[in-house]
PDB file of C-alpha atoms and ligand atoms in Angstrom:
ATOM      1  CA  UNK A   1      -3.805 -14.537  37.673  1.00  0.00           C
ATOM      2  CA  UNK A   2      -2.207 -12.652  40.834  1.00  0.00           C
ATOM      3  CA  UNK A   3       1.428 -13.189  41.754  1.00  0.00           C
ATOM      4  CA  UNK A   4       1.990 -14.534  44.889  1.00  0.00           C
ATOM      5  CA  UNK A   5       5.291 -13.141  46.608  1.00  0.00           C
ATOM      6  CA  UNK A   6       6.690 -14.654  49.690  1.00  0.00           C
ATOM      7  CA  UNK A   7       7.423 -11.305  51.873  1.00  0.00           C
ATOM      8  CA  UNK A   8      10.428 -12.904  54.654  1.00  0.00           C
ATOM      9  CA  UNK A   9      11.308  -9.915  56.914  1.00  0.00           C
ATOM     10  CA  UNK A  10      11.186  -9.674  60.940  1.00  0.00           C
ATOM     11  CA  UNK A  11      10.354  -5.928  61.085  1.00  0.00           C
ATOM     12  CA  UNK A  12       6.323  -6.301  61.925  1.00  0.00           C
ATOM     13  CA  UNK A  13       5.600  -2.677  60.732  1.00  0.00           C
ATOM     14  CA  UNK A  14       7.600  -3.296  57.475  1.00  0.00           C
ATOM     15  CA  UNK A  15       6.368  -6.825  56.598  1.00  0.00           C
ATOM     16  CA  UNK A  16       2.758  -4.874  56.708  1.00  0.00           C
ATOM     17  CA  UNK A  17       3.459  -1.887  54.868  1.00  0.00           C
ATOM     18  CA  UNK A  18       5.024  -4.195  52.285  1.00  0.00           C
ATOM     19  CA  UNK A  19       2.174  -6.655  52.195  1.00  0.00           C
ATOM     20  CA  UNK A  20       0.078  -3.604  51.787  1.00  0.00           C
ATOM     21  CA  UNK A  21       1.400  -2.640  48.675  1.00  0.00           C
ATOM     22  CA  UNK A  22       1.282  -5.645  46.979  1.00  0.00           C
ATOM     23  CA  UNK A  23      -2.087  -6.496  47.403  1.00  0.00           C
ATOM     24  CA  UNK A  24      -2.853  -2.809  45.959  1.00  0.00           C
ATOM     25  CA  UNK A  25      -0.896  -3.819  42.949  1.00  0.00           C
ATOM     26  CA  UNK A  26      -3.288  -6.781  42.928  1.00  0.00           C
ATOM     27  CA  UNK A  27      -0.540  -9.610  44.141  1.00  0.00           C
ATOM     28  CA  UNK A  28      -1.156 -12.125  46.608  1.00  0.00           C
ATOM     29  CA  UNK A  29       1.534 -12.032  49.608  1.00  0.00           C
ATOM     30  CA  UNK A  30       2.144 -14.515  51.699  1.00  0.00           C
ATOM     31  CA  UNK A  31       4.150 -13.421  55.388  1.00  0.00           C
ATOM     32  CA  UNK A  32       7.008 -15.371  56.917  1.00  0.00           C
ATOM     33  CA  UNK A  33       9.436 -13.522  59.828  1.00  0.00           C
ATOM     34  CA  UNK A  34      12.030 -16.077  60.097  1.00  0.00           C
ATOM     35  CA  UNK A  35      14.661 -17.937  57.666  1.00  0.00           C
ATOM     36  CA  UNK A  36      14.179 -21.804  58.501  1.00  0.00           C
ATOM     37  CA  UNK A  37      10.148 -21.135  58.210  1.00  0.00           C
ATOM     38  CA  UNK A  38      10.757 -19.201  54.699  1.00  0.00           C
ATOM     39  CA  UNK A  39      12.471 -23.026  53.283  1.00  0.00           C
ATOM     40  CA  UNK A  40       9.446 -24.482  54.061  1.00  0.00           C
ATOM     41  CA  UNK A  41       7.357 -21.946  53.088  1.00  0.00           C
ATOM     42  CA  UNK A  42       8.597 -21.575  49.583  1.00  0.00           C
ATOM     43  CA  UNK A  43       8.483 -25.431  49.274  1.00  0.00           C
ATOM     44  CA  UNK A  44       4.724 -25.716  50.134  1.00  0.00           C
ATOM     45  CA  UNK A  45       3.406 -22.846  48.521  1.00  0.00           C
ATOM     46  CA  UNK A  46       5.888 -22.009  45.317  1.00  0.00           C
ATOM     47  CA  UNK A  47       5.454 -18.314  45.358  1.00  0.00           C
ATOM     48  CA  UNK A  48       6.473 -16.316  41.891  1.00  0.00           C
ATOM     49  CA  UNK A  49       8.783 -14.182  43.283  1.00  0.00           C
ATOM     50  CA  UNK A  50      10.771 -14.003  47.214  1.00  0.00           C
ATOM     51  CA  UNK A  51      11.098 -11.061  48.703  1.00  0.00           C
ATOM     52  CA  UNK A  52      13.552 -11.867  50.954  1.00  0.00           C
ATOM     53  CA  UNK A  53      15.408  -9.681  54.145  1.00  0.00           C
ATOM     54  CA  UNK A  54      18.897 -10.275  55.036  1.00  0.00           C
ATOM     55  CA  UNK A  55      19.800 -10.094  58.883  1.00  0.00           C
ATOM     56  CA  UNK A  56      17.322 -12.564  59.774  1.00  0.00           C
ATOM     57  CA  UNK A  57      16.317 -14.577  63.015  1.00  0.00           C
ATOM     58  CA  UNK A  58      17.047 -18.838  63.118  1.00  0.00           C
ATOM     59  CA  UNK A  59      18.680 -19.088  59.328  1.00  0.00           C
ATOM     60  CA  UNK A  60      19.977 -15.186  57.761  1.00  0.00           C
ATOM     61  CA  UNK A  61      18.736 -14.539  54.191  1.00  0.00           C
ATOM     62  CA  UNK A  62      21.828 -15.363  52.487  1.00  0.00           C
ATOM     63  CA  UNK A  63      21.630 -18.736  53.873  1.00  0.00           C
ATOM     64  CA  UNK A  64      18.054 -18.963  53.074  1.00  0.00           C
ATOM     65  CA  UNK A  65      19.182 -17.885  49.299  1.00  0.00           C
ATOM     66  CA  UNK A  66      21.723 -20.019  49.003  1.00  0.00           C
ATOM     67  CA  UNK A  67      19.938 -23.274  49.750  1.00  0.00           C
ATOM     68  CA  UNK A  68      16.845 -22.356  47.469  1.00  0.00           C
ATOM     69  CA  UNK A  69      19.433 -21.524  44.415  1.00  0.00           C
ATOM     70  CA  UNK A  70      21.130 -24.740  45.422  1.00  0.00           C
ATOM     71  CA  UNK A  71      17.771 -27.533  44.898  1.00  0.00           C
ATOM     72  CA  UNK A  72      16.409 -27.862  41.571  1.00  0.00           C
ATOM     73  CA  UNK A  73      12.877 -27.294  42.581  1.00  0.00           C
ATOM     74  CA  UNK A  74      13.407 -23.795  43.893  1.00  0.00           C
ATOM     75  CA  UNK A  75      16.983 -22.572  41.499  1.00  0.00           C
ATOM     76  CA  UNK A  76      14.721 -20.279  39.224  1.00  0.00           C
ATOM     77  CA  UNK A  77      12.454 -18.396  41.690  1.00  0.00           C
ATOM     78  CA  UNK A  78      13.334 -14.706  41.291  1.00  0.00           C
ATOM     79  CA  UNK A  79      14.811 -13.357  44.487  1.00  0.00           C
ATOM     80  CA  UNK A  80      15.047  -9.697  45.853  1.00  0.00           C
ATOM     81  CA  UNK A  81      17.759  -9.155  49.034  1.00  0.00           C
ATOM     82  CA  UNK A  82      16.692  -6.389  51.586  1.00  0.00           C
ATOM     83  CA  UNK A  83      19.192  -5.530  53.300  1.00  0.00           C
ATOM     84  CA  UNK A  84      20.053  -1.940  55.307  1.00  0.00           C
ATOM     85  CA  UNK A  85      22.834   0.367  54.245  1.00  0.00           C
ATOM     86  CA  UNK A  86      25.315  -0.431  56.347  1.00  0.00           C
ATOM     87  CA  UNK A  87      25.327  -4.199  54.891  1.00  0.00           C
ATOM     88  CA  UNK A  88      26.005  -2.582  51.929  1.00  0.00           C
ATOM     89  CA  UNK A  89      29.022  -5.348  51.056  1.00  0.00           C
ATOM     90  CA  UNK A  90      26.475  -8.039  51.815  1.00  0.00           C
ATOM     91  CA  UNK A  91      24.585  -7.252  49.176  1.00  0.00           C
ATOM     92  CA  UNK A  92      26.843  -7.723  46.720  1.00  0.00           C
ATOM     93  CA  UNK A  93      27.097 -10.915  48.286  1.00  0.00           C
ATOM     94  CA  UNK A  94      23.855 -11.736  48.060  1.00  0.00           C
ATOM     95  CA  UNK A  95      24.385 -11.258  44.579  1.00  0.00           C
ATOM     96  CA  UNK A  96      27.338 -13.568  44.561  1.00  0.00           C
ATOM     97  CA  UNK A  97      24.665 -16.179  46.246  1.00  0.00           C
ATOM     98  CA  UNK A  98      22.495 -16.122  43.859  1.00  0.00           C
ATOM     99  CA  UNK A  99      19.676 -12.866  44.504  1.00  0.00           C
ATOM    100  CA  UNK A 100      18.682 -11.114  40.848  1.00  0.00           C
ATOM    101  CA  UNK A 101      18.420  -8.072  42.696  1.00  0.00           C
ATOM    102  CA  UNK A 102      18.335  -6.283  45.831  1.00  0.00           C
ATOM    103  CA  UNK A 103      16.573  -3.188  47.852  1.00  0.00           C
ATOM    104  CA  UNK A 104      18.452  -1.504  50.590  1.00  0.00           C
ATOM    105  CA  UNK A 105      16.781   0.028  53.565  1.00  0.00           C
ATOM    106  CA  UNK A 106      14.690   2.037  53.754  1.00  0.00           C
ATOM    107  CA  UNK A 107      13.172   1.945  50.041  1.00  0.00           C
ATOM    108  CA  UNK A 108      10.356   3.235  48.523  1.00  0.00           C
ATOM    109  CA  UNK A 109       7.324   0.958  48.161  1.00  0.00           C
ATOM    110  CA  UNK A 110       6.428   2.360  44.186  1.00  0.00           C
ATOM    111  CA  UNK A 111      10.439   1.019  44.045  1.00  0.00           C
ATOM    112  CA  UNK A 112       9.734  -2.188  44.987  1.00  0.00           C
ATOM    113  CA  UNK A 113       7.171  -2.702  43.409  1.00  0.00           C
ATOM    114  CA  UNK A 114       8.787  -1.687  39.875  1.00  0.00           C
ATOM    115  CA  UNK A 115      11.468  -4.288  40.374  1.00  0.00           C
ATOM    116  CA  UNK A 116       9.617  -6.917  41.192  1.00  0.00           C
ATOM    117  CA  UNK A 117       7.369  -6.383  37.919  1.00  0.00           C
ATOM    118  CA  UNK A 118      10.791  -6.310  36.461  1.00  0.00           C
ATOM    119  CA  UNK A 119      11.642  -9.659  37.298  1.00  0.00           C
ATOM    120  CA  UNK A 120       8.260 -11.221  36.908  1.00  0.00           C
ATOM    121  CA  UNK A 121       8.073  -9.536  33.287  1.00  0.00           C
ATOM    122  CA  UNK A 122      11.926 -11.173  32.292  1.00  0.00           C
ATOM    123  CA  UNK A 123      10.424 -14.918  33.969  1.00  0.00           C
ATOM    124  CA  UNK A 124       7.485 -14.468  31.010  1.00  0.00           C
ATOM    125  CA  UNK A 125       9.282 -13.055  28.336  1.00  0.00           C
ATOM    126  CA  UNK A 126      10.122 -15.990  25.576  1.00  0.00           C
ATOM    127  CA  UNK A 127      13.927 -15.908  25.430  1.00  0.00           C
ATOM    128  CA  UNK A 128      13.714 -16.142  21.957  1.00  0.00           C
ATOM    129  CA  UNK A 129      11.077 -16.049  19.124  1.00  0.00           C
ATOM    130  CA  UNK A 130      12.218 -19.170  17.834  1.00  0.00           C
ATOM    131  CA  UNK A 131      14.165 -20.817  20.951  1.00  0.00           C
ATOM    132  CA  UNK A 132      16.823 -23.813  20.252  1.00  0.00           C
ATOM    133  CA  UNK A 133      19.507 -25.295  22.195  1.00  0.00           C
ATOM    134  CA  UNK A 134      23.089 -23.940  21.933  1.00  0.00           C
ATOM    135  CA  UNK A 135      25.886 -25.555  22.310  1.00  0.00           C
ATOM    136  CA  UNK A 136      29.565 -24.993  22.806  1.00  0.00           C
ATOM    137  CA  UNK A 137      32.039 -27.556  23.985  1.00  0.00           C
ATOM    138  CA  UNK A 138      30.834 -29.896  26.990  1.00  0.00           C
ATOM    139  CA  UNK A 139      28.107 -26.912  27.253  1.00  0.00           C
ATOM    140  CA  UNK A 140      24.297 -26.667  25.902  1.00  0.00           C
ATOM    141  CA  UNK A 141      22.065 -23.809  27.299  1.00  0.00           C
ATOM    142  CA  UNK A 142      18.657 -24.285  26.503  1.00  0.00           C
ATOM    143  CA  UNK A 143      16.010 -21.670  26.228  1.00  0.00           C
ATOM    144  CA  UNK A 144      12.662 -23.587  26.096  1.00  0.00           C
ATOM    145  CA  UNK A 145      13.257 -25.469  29.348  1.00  0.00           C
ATOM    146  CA  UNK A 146      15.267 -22.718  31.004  1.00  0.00           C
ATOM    147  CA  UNK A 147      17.901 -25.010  31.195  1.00  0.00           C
ATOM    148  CA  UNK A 148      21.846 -25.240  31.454  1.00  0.00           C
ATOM    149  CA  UNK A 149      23.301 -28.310  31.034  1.00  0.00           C
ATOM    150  CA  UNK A 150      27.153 -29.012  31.265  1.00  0.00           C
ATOM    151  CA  UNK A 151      28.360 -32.500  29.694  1.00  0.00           C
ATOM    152  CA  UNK A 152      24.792 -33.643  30.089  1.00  0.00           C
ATOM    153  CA  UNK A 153      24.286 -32.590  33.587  1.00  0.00           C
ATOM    154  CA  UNK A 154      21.710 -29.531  34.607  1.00  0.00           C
ATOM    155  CA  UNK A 155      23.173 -26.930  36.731  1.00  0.00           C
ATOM    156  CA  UNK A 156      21.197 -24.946  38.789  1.00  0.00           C
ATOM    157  CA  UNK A 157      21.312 -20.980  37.786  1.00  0.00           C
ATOM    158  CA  UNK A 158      19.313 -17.932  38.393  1.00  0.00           C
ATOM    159  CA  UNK A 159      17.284 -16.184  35.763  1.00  0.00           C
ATOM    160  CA  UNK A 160      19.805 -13.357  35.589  1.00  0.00           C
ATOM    161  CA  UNK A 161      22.453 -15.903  35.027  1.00  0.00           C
ATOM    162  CA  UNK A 162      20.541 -17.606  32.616  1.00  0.00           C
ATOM    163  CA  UNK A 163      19.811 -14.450  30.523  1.00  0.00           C
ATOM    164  CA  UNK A 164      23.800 -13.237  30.495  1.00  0.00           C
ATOM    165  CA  UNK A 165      24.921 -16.497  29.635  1.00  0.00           C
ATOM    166  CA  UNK A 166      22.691 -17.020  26.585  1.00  0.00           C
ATOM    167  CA  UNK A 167      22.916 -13.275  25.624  1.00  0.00           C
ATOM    168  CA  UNK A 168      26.773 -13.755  25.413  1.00  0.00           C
ATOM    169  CA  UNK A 169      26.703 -17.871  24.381  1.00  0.00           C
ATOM    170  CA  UNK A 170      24.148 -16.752  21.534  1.00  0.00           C
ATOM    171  CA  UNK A 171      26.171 -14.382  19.949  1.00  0.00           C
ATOM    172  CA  UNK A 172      29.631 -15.899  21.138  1.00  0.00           C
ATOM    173  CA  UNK A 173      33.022 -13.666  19.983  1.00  0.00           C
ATOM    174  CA  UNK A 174      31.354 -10.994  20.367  1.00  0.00           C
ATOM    175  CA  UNK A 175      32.474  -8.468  22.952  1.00  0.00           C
ATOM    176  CA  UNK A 176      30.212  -6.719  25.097  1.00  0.00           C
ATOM    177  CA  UNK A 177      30.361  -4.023  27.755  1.00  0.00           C
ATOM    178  CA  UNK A 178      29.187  -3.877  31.326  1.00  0.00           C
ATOM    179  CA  UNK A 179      26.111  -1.589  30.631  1.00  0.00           C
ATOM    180  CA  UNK A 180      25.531  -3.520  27.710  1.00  0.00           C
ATOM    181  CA  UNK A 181      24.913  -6.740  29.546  1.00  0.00           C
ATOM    182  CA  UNK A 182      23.175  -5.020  32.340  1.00  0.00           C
ATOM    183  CA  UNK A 183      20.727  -3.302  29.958  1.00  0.00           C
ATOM    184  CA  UNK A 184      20.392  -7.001  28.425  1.00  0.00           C
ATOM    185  CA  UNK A 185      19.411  -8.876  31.432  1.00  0.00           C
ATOM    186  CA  UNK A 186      18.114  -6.407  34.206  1.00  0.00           C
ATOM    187  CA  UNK A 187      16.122  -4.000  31.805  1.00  0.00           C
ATOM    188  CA  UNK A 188      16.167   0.134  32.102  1.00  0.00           C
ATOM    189  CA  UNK A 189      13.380   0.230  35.247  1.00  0.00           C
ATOM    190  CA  UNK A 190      16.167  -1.827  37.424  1.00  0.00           C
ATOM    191  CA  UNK A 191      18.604   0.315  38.898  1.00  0.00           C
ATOM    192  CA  UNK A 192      21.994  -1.625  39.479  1.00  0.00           C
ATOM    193  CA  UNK A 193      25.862  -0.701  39.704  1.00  0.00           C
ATOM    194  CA  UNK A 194      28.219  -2.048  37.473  1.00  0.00           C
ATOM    195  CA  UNK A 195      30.156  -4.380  39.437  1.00  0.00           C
ATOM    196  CA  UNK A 196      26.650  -6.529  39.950  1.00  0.00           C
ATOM    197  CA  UNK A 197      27.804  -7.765  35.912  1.00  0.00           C
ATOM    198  CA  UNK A 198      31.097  -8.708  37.573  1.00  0.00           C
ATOM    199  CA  UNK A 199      29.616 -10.638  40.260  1.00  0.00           C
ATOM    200  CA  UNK A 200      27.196 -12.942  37.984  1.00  0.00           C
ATOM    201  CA  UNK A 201      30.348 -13.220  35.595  1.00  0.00           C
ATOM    202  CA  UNK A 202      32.023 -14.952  38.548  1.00  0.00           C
ATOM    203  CA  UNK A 203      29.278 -17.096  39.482  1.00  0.00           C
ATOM    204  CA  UNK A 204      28.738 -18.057  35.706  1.00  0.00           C
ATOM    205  CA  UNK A 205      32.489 -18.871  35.610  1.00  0.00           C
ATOM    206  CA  UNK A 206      32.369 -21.013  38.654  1.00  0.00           C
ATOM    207  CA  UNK A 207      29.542 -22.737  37.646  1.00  0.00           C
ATOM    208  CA  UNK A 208      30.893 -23.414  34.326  1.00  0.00           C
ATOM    209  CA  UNK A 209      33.903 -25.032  35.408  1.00  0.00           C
ATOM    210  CA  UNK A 210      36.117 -26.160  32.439  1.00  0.00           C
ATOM    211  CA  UNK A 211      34.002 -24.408  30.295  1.00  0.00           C
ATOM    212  CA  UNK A 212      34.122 -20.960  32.338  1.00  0.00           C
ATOM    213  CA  UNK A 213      37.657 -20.233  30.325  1.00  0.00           C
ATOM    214  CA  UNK A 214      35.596 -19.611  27.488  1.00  0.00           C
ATOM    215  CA  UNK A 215      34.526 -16.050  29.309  1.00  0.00           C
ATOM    216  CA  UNK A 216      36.860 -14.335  28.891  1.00  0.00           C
ATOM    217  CA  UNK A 217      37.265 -10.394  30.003  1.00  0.00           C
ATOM    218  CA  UNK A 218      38.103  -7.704  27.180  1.00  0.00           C
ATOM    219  CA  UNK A 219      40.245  -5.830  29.534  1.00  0.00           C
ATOM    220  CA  UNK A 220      38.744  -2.154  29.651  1.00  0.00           C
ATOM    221  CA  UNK A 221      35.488  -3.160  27.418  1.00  0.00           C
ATOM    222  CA  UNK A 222      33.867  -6.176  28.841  1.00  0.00           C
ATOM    223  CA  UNK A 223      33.209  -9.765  28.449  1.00  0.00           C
ATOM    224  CA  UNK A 224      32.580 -12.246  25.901  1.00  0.00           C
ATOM    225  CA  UNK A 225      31.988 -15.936  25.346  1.00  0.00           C
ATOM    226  CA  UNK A 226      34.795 -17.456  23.070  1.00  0.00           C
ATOM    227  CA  UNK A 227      33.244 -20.521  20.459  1.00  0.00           C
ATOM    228  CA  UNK A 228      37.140 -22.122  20.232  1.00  0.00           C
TER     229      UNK A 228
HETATM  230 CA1  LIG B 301      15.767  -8.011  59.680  1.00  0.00          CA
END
């Protein structure tokens, strides 16, 4: 089966050279140069992974990230911000919106293409050998369906969201640190800082609402999930 991965920059010369390289890794790409298009794009043809650039004409690509994170149909397609090095602060941003990772410009294309394997590789791999539902309070997260569920209700999260909150629900009181979680749900061939953990923590706790207390931060070690 070849992945097909939604390529949404404006650059002409750099949506090629990108297209380029994935179809010499065997993936399928599929071209978009605008934001509003890219929504419609990913609705009709549910790519595997979006590639997705940040300054952006009609809709930006934070906007654009946002909304897909924000419907159910479109929450757990892996994204990957470009963005250039001066929007540096955006992409942590873009992290904040919901991206599981993010290139800066200019990047190399053997780069790219080693994150998104990455990402597509975490998407396949089962959570668990033996997956079952844990719960804590008002909160269940559920491996099999990929699903979070708080008092009943899903909630919408990425797949790097989903992987830190069950690493840290699944073995809850247990404290771990920053490049422990990052090793646990980005993998060594992704390259990310340390605040990035910090950023999904956030998100998690927002998400969570009531049940967000129970993440706590070890100050100087890390995070962990309390049970009580
Ligand atoms: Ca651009």
């Amino acid at each position: 089966m070849s992945y097909r991965i939604l390529v949404v920059e404006d650059e002409p010369d750099l949506l090629e050279a990108v297209a380029f390289a994935l179809k010499k890794e065997g993936m399928k790409p599929i071209r978009c140069a605008d934001g509003n298009e890219a929504l419609e794009v990913v609705r009709e043809s549910r790519p595997d992974l979006v590639l997705l650039d940040l300054m952006l004409p009609g809709m930006d690509g934070l906007e654009v990230c946002r909304r897909l994170r924000s419907s159910e149909e479109t929450a757990r397609i892996p994204i990957i911000m470009i963005t250039a090095k001066a929007e540096e602060t955006d992409a942590v941003i873009g992290l904040g919106v919901g991206a599981d990772d993010y290139l800066r410009k200019p990047f190399g294309l053997k780069e790219m293409v080693a994150r998104i394997r990455a990402l597509l590789r975490r998407g396949e791999e089962p959570a668990d050998p033996a997956p079952r539902v844990l719960r804590i309070g008002e909160l269940e997260v559920d491996p099999a369906r990929h699903e979070v569920r708080l008092a009943g209700e899903s909630i919408p999260f990425t797949a790097t969201e989903f992987r830190l909150l069950y690493h840290l629900v699944r073995h809850a009181g247990r404290v771990f640190t920053r490049a422990q979680l990052l090793d646990k749900v980005v993998g060594n061939d992704v390259i990310v800082v340390d605040r990035n953990i910090d950023v999904h923590i956030s998100a998690l706790r927002r998400k969570l609402k009531n049940e967000g207390e129970r993440l706590r931060t070890v100050r100087g070690v890390g995070y962990k999930f309390n049970e009580y």
